[in-house]
Amino acid sequence: MAPKYLQVAGQIESDIIHHVYQKTNKLLTEDEYAVKYQVSRNTVRKAIDILVNKGYVYQVQGSGVFIRNHHNRGHVNLERLQGVTNDFSDRLVENKLLDFKLIEADEDLAVNMGCKAGTSVYYVKRLRYVDGDPFSIETSYFNKDLVKYLDENIVKKSIYNYLRNDQKLAIGFADRIIGADYLTSEQADLLGLKANDPALVVDNTVCLTNGAIFDYSQSVHHFKHVKLLKVSNMKGS
Amino acid sequence: MAPKYLQVAGQIESDIIHHVYQKTNKLLTEDEYAVKYQVSRNTVRKAIDILVNKGYVYQVQGSGVFIRNHHNRGHVNLERLQGVTNDFSDRLVENKLLDFKLIEADEDLAVNMGCKAGTSVYYVKRLRYVDGDPFSIETSYFNKDLVKYLDENIVKKSIYNYLRNDQKLAIGFADRIIGADYLTSEQADLLGLKANDPALVVDNTVCLTNGAIFDYSQSVHHFKHVKLLKVSNMKGS
DNA sequence: AAGTGGTCTAGACCACCGT
DNA sequence: CGGTGGTCTAGACCACTTC
């Protein structure tokens, strides 16, 4: 059973997506949601906080909660892991499996994954397409002590959906380090670009709720097709 | 008077930075902070939420709040606007003013700033250095209807510190769109790189608490010196 | 002055971690 | 089992916007 504030957030999010508030461009008041969903006002506020952080709305004290217009322009929202699968749910996301094997972590990888050298890790290399265009090259490592099982069929689809829904993995938090770099000629071939073209590179470190690193990965994105979106809230600084 | 949860968050943040919890790598319990600061537990939780979002700590139900080890590696934390000034407070941040003038917004700029064409906007172009290395080229536009005054002296220092502290501007939220692109030869000269080298490009749209856009800017970052950091929390999806 | 979001409290009960 | 974080409530009062 999902907590109430998530249920309420989901309902309101669905309303926004289906343009229920298009006339006023404004949500209902907190008190109105409290009555509507039979929850306390604090629970409503927690739900709205989630929508604020996802970039759907902004709050103005004394006035209301307003819908943000330029929310979706094909950007990958950094607020969600699993960006491509979520943000492009209305587009065709495909994966081409380039490599898949079980290996032992060397010294460098062990440092990045916070494990001992020699630990068994799944190695997955995929080329991801959106609407038929090459989108990014994703090289991932999964600690086998934590991710007990993977196979080619799973890996061709959404790995995270499997880990969360089937393996019931308690995914907690992630660091992402974002930079730019040259494309190697091999990467350029895969993405349909030229060697030394720019690349948008994201290093991911993903942890379980108990802090253990189960996934370390690097995504090399097509610089023309991929823009990341970060929405920030200045409250709390 | 800052709200209590911000004060508490500031205190604990300071404790973390000064290695008060180094022995255990763990914060005090929520109840202990509630007693220590004479606030309710909910206020403590709100303070800790801020530290979670800033990437200082992570929470484990039933166990405690733990400090994250690899927090600072010279990255620009996307959780804060004013990244360079904050994240590199222990390093030398300098600005070279390349251009500064009052102009009228053309059609394109007006669209980006949500204002009418012909609106007066300050135009600021700066080259930013960290520890003497060229770091990024920042091209900014400020709506003069909202940012009443700027001059060369202010612009050579931290614009945001001035707007927040002196002009008491109520800064609310921001969108950032992150991508990679080629460097132009002019940009390459400024950054000490070569034309067509990669660049990490960030477009900013910054709004007041009432939703009005007061700042639109583009930062072109040195791809070797700049990495952005995003910490994510999987709670609430 | 009325409406609406922002802060804060005190307390209840649940879920999970560790011993 | 006790300790600790997670969810939720009902209500009070403040700050800001709108009229």
PDB file of C-alpha atoms in Angstrom, chain A:
ATOM      1  CA  MET A   1       0.000   0.000   0.000  1.00  0.00           C
ATOM      2  CA  ALA A   2       1.540   3.251  -1.141  1.00  0.00           C
ATOM      3  CA  PRO A   3       1.516   6.093   1.398  1.00  0.00           C
ATOM      4  CA  LYS A   4      -1.302   8.595   1.087  1.00  0.00           C
ATOM      5  CA  TYR A   5       0.872  11.506   0.027  1.00  0.00           C
ATOM      6  CA  LEU A   6       2.129   9.509  -2.957  1.00  0.00           C
ATOM      7  CA  GLN A   7      -1.384   8.532  -3.934  1.00  0.00           C
ATOM      8  CA  VAL A   8      -2.561  12.123  -3.746  1.00  0.00           C
ATOM      9  CA  ALA A   9       0.493  13.328  -5.687  1.00  0.00           C
ATOM     10  CA  GLY A  10      -0.236  10.726  -8.345  1.00  0.00           C
ATOM     11  CA  GLN A  11      -3.846  11.808  -8.679  1.00  0.00           C
ATOM     12  CA  ILE A  12      -2.993  15.480  -9.000  1.00  0.00           C
ATOM     13  CA  GLU A  13      -0.166  14.708 -11.412  1.00  0.00           C
ATOM     14  CA  SER A  14      -2.594  12.755 -13.541  1.00  0.00           C
ATOM     15  CA  ASP A  15      -5.029  15.685 -13.450  1.00  0.00           C
ATOM     16  CA  ILE A  16      -2.298  18.042 -14.604  1.00  0.00           C
ATOM     17  CA  ILE A  17      -1.269  15.767 -17.458  1.00  0.00           C
ATOM     18  CA  HIS A  18      -4.878  15.474 -18.554  1.00  0.00           C
ATOM     19  CA  HIS A  19      -5.318  19.250 -18.523  1.00  0.00           C
ATOM     20  CA  VAL A  20      -7.957  19.301 -15.807  1.00  0.00           C
ATOM     21  CA  TYR A  21      -6.713  22.685 -14.601  1.00  0.00           C
ATOM     22  CA  GLN A  22      -6.239  24.246 -17.995  1.00  0.00           C
ATOM     23  CA  LYS A  23      -8.818  26.993 -17.475  1.00  0.00           C
ATOM     24  CA  THR A  24      -7.247  28.539 -14.405  1.00  0.00           C
ATOM     25  CA  ASN A  25      -3.716  27.217 -14.799  1.00  0.00           C
ATOM     26  CA  LYS A  26      -3.923  26.716 -11.063  1.00  0.00           C
ATOM     27  CA  LEU A  27      -4.448  23.794  -8.700  1.00  0.00           C
ATOM     28  CA  LEU A  28      -7.204  23.614  -6.136  1.00  0.00           C
ATOM     29  CA  THR A  29      -6.416  24.982  -2.684  1.00  0.00           C
ATOM     30  CA  GLU A  30      -4.761  22.767  -0.113  1.00  0.00           C
ATOM     31  CA  ASP A  31      -7.899  22.715   1.994  1.00  0.00           C
ATOM     32  CA  GLU A  32      -9.950  21.614  -1.000  1.00  0.00           C
ATOM     33  CA  TYR A  33      -7.634  18.668  -1.660  1.00  0.00           C
ATOM     34  CA  ALA A  34      -7.725  17.809   2.045  1.00  0.00           C
ATOM     35  CA  VAL A  35     -11.496  17.494   1.851  1.00  0.00           C
ATOM     36  CA  LYS A  36     -11.479  15.842  -1.569  1.00  0.00           C
ATOM     37  CA  TYR A  37      -9.078  13.073  -0.573  1.00  0.00           C
ATOM     38  CA  GLN A  38     -10.014  12.930   3.115  1.00  0.00           C
ATOM     39  CA  VAL A  39      -6.501  13.564   4.357  1.00  0.00           C
ATOM     40  CA  SER A  40      -4.886  16.197   6.518  1.00  0.00           C
ATOM     41  CA  ARG A  41      -3.568  19.389   5.036  1.00  0.00           C
ATOM     42  CA  ASN A  42       0.013  18.356   5.817  1.00  0.00           C
ATOM     43  CA  THR A  43      -0.428  15.272   3.688  1.00  0.00           C
ATOM     44  CA  VAL A  44      -1.666  17.442   0.818  1.00  0.00           C
ATOM     45  CA  ARG A  45       1.356  19.710   1.245  1.00  0.00           C
ATOM     46  CA  LYS A  46       3.705  16.743   1.093  1.00  0.00           C
ATOM     47  CA  ALA A  47       2.039  15.634  -2.130  1.00  0.00           C
ATOM     48  CA  ILE A  48       2.370  19.086  -3.655  1.00  0.00           C
ATOM     49  CA  ASP A  49       6.027  19.218  -2.628  1.00  0.00           C
ATOM     50  CA  ILE A  50       6.623  16.242  -4.871  1.00  0.00           C
ATOM     51  CA  LEU A  51       4.983  17.984  -7.814  1.00  0.00           C
ATOM     52  CA  VAL A  52       7.053  21.091  -7.150  1.00  0.00           C
ATOM     53  CA  ASN A  53      10.233  19.042  -7.197  1.00  0.00           C
ATOM     54  CA  LYS A  54       9.227  17.335 -10.403  1.00  0.00           C
ATOM     55  CA  GLY A  55       8.754  20.757 -11.975  1.00  0.00           C
ATOM     56  CA  TYR A  56       5.013  20.587 -12.591  1.00  0.00           C
ATOM     57  CA  VAL A  57       3.978  23.516 -10.406  1.00  0.00           C
ATOM     58  CA  TYR A  58       5.210  26.387  -8.268  1.00  0.00           C
ATOM     59  CA  GLN A  59       3.717  27.805  -5.121  1.00  0.00           C
ATOM     60  CA  VAL A  60       3.005  31.448  -4.353  1.00  0.00           C
ATOM     61  CA  GLN A  61       2.280  32.258  -0.748  1.00  0.00           C
ATOM     62  CA  GLY A  62      -1.090  33.877  -0.285  1.00  0.00           C
ATOM     63  CA  SER A  63      -2.112  33.133  -3.822  1.00  0.00           C
ATOM     64  CA  GLY A  64      -2.056  29.492  -4.867  1.00  0.00           C
ATOM     65  CA  VAL A  65      -0.248  26.710  -6.679  1.00  0.00           C
ATOM     66  CA  PHE A  66       0.325  27.396 -10.366  1.00  0.00           C
ATOM     67  CA  ILE A  67       1.051  25.088 -13.238  1.00  0.00           C
ATOM     68  CA  ARG A  68       4.302  25.583 -15.119  1.00  0.00           C
ATOM     69  CA  ASN A  69       3.843  25.938 -18.815  1.00  0.00           C
ATOM     70  CA  HIS A  70       7.138  24.872 -20.348  1.00  0.00           C
ATOM     71  CA  HIS A  71       7.307  21.621 -18.514  1.00  0.00           C
ATOM     72  CA  ASN A  72       7.794  19.222 -21.387  1.00  0.00           C
ATOM     73  CA  ARG A  73      10.047  19.937 -24.314  1.00  0.00           C
ATOM     74  CA  GLY A  74      11.627  16.533 -24.776  1.00  0.00           C
ATOM     75  CA  HIS A  75      14.220  17.003 -22.070  1.00  0.00           C
ATOM     76  CA  VAL A  76      15.389  14.293 -19.719  1.00  0.00           C
ATOM     77  CA  ASN A  77      14.273  15.353 -16.256  1.00  0.00           C
ATOM     78  CA  LEU A  78      17.068  14.848 -13.750  1.00  0.00           C
ATOM     79  CA  GLU A  79      14.574  14.505 -10.935  1.00  0.00           C
ATOM     80  CA  ARG A  80      13.830  10.954 -11.945  1.00  0.00           C
ATOM     81  CA  LEU A  81      16.137   8.127 -12.348  1.00  0.00           C
ATOM     82  CA  GLN A  82      15.157   6.101 -15.355  1.00  0.00           C
ATOM     83  CA  GLY A  83      14.805   9.331 -17.282  1.00  0.00           C
ATOM     84  CA  VAL A  84      14.393   7.983 -20.759  1.00  0.00           C
ATOM     85  CA  THR A  85      11.804   5.391 -19.896  1.00  0.00           C
ATOM     86  CA  ASN A  86       9.714   7.909 -17.965  1.00  0.00           C
ATOM     87  CA  ASP A  87      10.096  11.170 -19.821  1.00  0.00           C
ATOM     88  CA  PHE A  88       9.620   9.606 -23.222  1.00  0.00           C
ATOM     89  CA  SER A  89       6.790   7.269 -22.366  1.00  0.00           C
ATOM     90  CA  ASP A  90       4.930   8.549 -25.427  1.00  0.00           C
ATOM     91  CA  ARG A  91       7.871   7.852 -27.694  1.00  0.00           C
ATOM     92  CA  LEU A  92       9.449   4.647 -28.878  1.00  0.00           C
ATOM     93  CA  VAL A  93      12.373   3.674 -26.656  1.00  0.00           C
ATOM     94  CA  GLU A  94      14.497   0.782 -27.906  1.00  0.00           C
ATOM     95  CA  ASN A  95      17.684  -0.841 -26.693  1.00  0.00           C
ATOM     96  CA  LYS A  96      20.296  -2.635 -28.706  1.00  0.00           C
ATOM     97  CA  LEU A  97      22.361  -4.931 -26.555  1.00  0.00           C
ATOM     98  CA  LEU A  98      26.037  -4.528 -27.398  1.00  0.00           C
ATOM     99  CA  ASP A  99      27.542  -6.638 -24.659  1.00  0.00           C
ATOM    100  CA  PHE A 100      26.462  -8.597 -21.603  1.00  0.00           C
ATOM    101  CA  LYS A 101      28.587 -10.700 -19.295  1.00  0.00           C
ATOM    102  CA  LEU A 102      29.503 -11.495 -15.730  1.00  0.00           C
ATOM    103  CA  ILE A 103      32.957 -10.206 -14.820  1.00  0.00           C
ATOM    104  CA  GLU A 104      35.132  -9.629 -11.774  1.00  0.00           C
ATOM    105  CA  ALA A 105      35.666  -6.046 -10.648  1.00  0.00           C
ATOM    106  CA  ASP A 106      39.189  -4.743 -11.109  1.00  0.00           C
ATOM    107  CA  GLU A 107      40.751  -2.241  -8.716  1.00  0.00           C
ATOM    108  CA  ASP A 108      39.317   0.865 -10.394  1.00  0.00           C
ATOM    109  CA  LEU A 109      35.808  -0.476 -10.682  1.00  0.00           C
ATOM    110  CA  ALA A 110      35.928  -1.729  -7.111  1.00  0.00           C
ATOM    111  CA  VAL A 111      36.704   1.795  -5.934  1.00  0.00           C
ATOM    112  CA  ASN A 112      33.810   3.244  -7.913  1.00  0.00           C
ATOM    113  CA  MET A 113      31.435   0.591  -6.637  1.00  0.00           C
ATOM    114  CA  GLY A 114      32.591   0.571  -3.044  1.00  0.00           C
ATOM    115  CA  CYS A 115      33.299  -3.148  -3.137  1.00  0.00           C
ATOM    116  CA  LYS A 116      36.315  -5.422  -3.062  1.00  0.00           C
ATOM    117  CA  ALA A 117      38.318  -6.162  -6.181  1.00  0.00           C
ATOM    118  CA  GLY A 118      37.224  -9.511  -7.562  1.00  0.00           C
ATOM    119  CA  THR A 119      33.563  -9.046  -6.702  1.00  0.00           C
ATOM    120  CA  SER A 120      31.231 -10.474  -9.348  1.00  0.00           C
ATOM    121  CA  VAL A 121      29.502  -7.780 -11.360  1.00  0.00           C
ATOM    122  CA  TYR A 122      27.200  -7.862 -14.346  1.00  0.00           C
ATOM    123  CA  TYR A 123      28.525  -5.805 -17.231  1.00  0.00           C
ATOM    124  CA  VAL A 124      25.957  -4.400 -19.634  1.00  0.00           C
ATOM    125  CA  LYS A 125      26.589  -2.236 -22.655  1.00  0.00           C
ATOM    126  CA  ARG A 126      23.593  -0.932 -24.547  1.00  0.00           C
ATOM    127  CA  LEU A 127      22.855   1.484 -27.321  1.00  0.00           C
ATOM    128  CA  ARG A 128      19.604   3.291 -26.669  1.00  0.00           C
ATOM    129  CA  TYR A 129      17.297   4.698 -29.324  1.00  0.00           C
ATOM    130  CA  VAL A 130      14.400   7.119 -29.037  1.00  0.00           C
ATOM    131  CA  ASP A 131      12.035   7.175 -31.997  1.00  0.00           C
ATOM    132  CA  GLY A 132      14.665   5.363 -34.007  1.00  0.00           C
ATOM    133  CA  ASP A 133      17.444   7.906 -33.367  1.00  0.00           C
ATOM    134  CA  PRO A 134      20.543   6.797 -31.477  1.00  0.00           C
ATOM    135  CA  PHE A 135      20.302   8.497 -28.169  1.00  0.00           C
ATOM    136  CA  SER A 136      23.038   7.270 -25.859  1.00  0.00           C
ATOM    137  CA  ILE A 137      25.567   4.575 -25.143  1.00  0.00           C
ATOM    138  CA  GLU A 138      25.153   3.184 -21.672  1.00  0.00           C
ATOM    139  CA  THR A 139      27.815   1.137 -19.929  1.00  0.00           C
ATOM    140  CA  SER A 140      26.643  -0.305 -16.627  1.00  0.00           C
ATOM    141  CA  TYR A 141      27.960  -2.466 -13.842  1.00  0.00           C
ATOM    142  CA  PHE A 142      25.704  -4.173 -11.295  1.00  0.00           C
ATOM    143  CA  ASN A 143      27.043  -5.718  -8.099  1.00  0.00           C
ATOM    144  CA  LYS A 144      25.922  -9.349  -8.189  1.00  0.00           C
ATOM    145  CA  ASP A 145      25.883  -9.574  -4.383  1.00  0.00           C
ATOM    146  CA  LEU A 146      23.020  -7.066  -4.438  1.00  0.00           C
ATOM    147  CA  VAL A 147      21.439  -7.659  -7.844  1.00  0.00           C
ATOM    148  CA  LYS A 148      21.171 -11.385  -7.685  1.00  0.00           C
ATOM    149  CA  TYR A 149      20.062 -12.047 -11.222  1.00  0.00           C
ATOM    150  CA  LEU A 150      20.049 -10.531 -14.690  1.00  0.00           C
ATOM    151  CA  ASP A 151      19.789 -12.064 -18.130  1.00  0.00           C
ATOM    152  CA  GLU A 152      19.737 -10.937 -21.734  1.00  0.00           C
ATOM    153  CA  ASN A 153      15.975 -10.742 -21.930  1.00  0.00           C
ATOM    154  CA  ILE A 154      15.718  -8.453 -18.920  1.00  0.00           C
ATOM    155  CA  VAL A 155      18.582  -6.310 -20.053  1.00  0.00           C
ATOM    156  CA  LYS A 156      17.013  -5.668 -23.435  1.00  0.00           C
ATOM    157  CA  LYS A 157      14.086  -3.988 -21.719  1.00  0.00           C
ATOM    158  CA  SER A 158      14.076  -1.660 -18.723  1.00  0.00           C
ATOM    159  CA  ILE A 159      16.524  -2.957 -16.130  1.00  0.00           C
ATOM    160  CA  TYR A 160      15.194  -0.669 -13.435  1.00  0.00           C
ATOM    161  CA  ASN A 161      11.603  -1.726 -13.885  1.00  0.00           C
ATOM    162  CA  TYR A 162      12.746  -5.307 -13.353  1.00  0.00           C
ATOM    163  CA  LEU A 163      14.881  -4.525 -10.321  1.00  0.00           C
ATOM    164  CA  ARG A 164      12.172  -2.491  -8.656  1.00  0.00           C
ATOM    165  CA  ASN A 165       9.061  -4.464  -9.525  1.00  0.00           C
ATOM    166  CA  ASP A 166      10.286  -8.054  -9.787  1.00  0.00           C
ATOM    167  CA  GLN A 167      13.341  -8.170  -7.600  1.00  0.00           C
ATOM    168  CA  LYS A 168      11.825  -5.688  -5.120  1.00  0.00           C
ATOM    169  CA  LEU A 169      15.134  -3.903  -4.773  1.00  0.00           C
ATOM    170  CA  ALA A 170      14.941  -0.969  -2.333  1.00  0.00           C
ATOM    171  CA  ILE A 171      16.499   1.754  -4.463  1.00  0.00           C
ATOM    172  CA  GLY A 172      17.444   4.710  -2.320  1.00  0.00           C
ATOM    173  CA  PHE A 173      19.447   7.497  -3.898  1.00  0.00           C
ATOM    174  CA  ALA A 174      21.924   8.330  -6.629  1.00  0.00           C
ATOM    175  CA  ASP A 175      24.767  10.666  -7.515  1.00  0.00           C
ATOM    176  CA  ARG A 176      25.149  11.848 -11.048  1.00  0.00           C
ATOM    177  CA  ILE A 177      28.202  13.656 -12.338  1.00  0.00           C
ATOM    178  CA  ILE A 178      27.625  15.502 -15.584  1.00  0.00           C
ATOM    179  CA  GLY A 179      30.290  16.704 -17.991  1.00  0.00           C
ATOM    180  CA  ALA A 180      31.242  17.053 -21.616  1.00  0.00           C
ATOM    181  CA  ASP A 181      34.002  15.263 -23.501  1.00  0.00           C
ATOM    182  CA  TYR A 182      35.207  14.175 -26.919  1.00  0.00           C
ATOM    183  CA  LEU A 183      33.580  11.199 -28.599  1.00  0.00           C
ATOM    184  CA  THR A 184      35.881   8.316 -29.376  1.00  0.00           C
ATOM    185  CA  SER A 185      35.649   7.034 -32.922  1.00  0.00           C
ATOM    186  CA  GLU A 186      33.905   3.882 -31.699  1.00  0.00           C
ATOM    187  CA  GLN A 187      31.281   5.923 -29.846  1.00  0.00           C
ATOM    188  CA  ALA A 188      30.876   8.231 -32.818  1.00  0.00           C
ATOM    189  CA  ASP A 189      30.138   5.270 -35.085  1.00  0.00           C
ATOM    190  CA  LEU A 190      27.431   4.016 -32.759  1.00  0.00           C
ATOM    191  CA  LEU A 191      25.755   7.410 -32.430  1.00  0.00           C
ATOM    192  CA  GLY A 192      26.092   8.406 -36.065  1.00  0.00           C
ATOM    193  CA  LEU A 193      28.493  11.249 -35.316  1.00  0.00           C
ATOM    194  CA  LYS A 194      32.147  11.962 -35.977  1.00  0.00           C
ATOM    195  CA  ALA A 195      35.130  11.272 -33.748  1.00  0.00           C
ATOM    196  CA  ASN A 196      35.972  14.226 -31.492  1.00  0.00           C
ATOM    197  CA  ASP A 197      32.474  15.612 -31.704  1.00  0.00           C
ATOM    198  CA  PRO A 198      31.146  16.740 -28.315  1.00  0.00           C
ATOM    199  CA  ALA A 199      29.441  14.263 -26.009  1.00  0.00           C
ATOM    200  CA  LEU A 200      27.283  14.824 -22.960  1.00  0.00           C
ATOM    201  CA  VAL A 201      28.606  12.342 -20.410  1.00  0.00           C
ATOM    202  CA  VAL A 202      26.836  11.310 -17.198  1.00  0.00           C
ATOM    203  CA  ASP A 203      28.386   9.110 -14.518  1.00  0.00           C
ATOM    204  CA  ASN A 204      25.849   7.436 -12.245  1.00  0.00           C
ATOM    205  CA  THR A 205      26.328   5.891  -8.828  1.00  0.00           C
ATOM    206  CA  VAL A 206      23.125   4.340  -7.538  1.00  0.00           C
ATOM    207  CA  CYS A 207      22.608   3.091  -3.984  1.00  0.00           C
ATOM    208  CA  LEU A 208      20.089   0.994  -2.093  1.00  0.00           C
ATOM    209  CA  THR A 209      18.241   2.606   0.785  1.00  0.00           C
ATOM    210  CA  ASN A 210      20.902   1.244   3.133  1.00  0.00           C
ATOM    211  CA  GLY A 211      23.632   3.099   1.235  1.00  0.00           C
ATOM    212  CA  ALA A 212      25.207   0.144  -0.623  1.00  0.00           C
ATOM    213  CA  ILE A 213      26.173   0.851  -4.244  1.00  0.00           C
ATOM    214  CA  PHE A 214      24.483  -1.640  -6.551  1.00  0.00           C
ATOM    215  CA  ASP A 215      24.880   0.136  -9.911  1.00  0.00           C
ATOM    216  CA  TYR A 216      27.643   2.184 -11.424  1.00  0.00           C
ATOM    217  CA  SER A 217      27.224   3.358 -14.981  1.00  0.00           C
ATOM    218  CA  GLN A 218      28.285   5.843 -17.592  1.00  0.00           C
ATOM    219  CA  SER A 219      26.021   7.258 -20.282  1.00  0.00           C
ATOM    220  CA  VAL A 220      27.468   8.932 -23.351  1.00  0.00           C
ATOM    221  CA  HIS A 221      24.700  10.999 -24.915  1.00  0.00           C
ATOM    222  CA  HIS A 222      24.164  12.270 -28.440  1.00  0.00           C
ATOM    223  CA  PHE A 223      24.782  16.001 -27.983  1.00  0.00           C
ATOM    224  CA  LYS A 224      22.149  17.019 -30.516  1.00  0.00           C
ATOM    225  CA  HIS A 225      19.348  14.778 -29.280  1.00  0.00           C
ATOM    226  CA  VAL A 226      19.793  14.963 -25.516  1.00  0.00           C
ATOM    227  CA  LYS A 227      19.232  17.872 -23.166  1.00  0.00           C
ATOM    228  CA  LEU A 228      18.907  17.383 -19.434  1.00  0.00           C
ATOM    229  CA  LEU A 229      16.476  19.404 -17.349  1.00  0.00           C
ATOM    230  CA  LYS A 230      17.000  20.404 -13.728  1.00  0.00           C
ATOM    231  CA  VAL A 231      14.285  22.277 -11.883  1.00  0.00           C
ATOM    232  CA  SER A 232      15.417  23.974  -8.700  1.00  0.00           C
ATOM    233  CA  ASN A 233      13.643  25.368  -5.721  1.00  0.00           C
ATOM    234  CA  MET A 234      15.339  28.189  -3.926  1.00  0.00           C
ATOM    235  CA  LYS A 235      13.547  27.434  -0.669  1.00  0.00           C
ATOM    236  CA  GLY A 236      16.070  25.985   1.693  1.00  0.00           C
ATOM    237  CA  SER A 237      19.266  27.890   1.062  1.00  0.00           C
TER     238      SER A 237
END
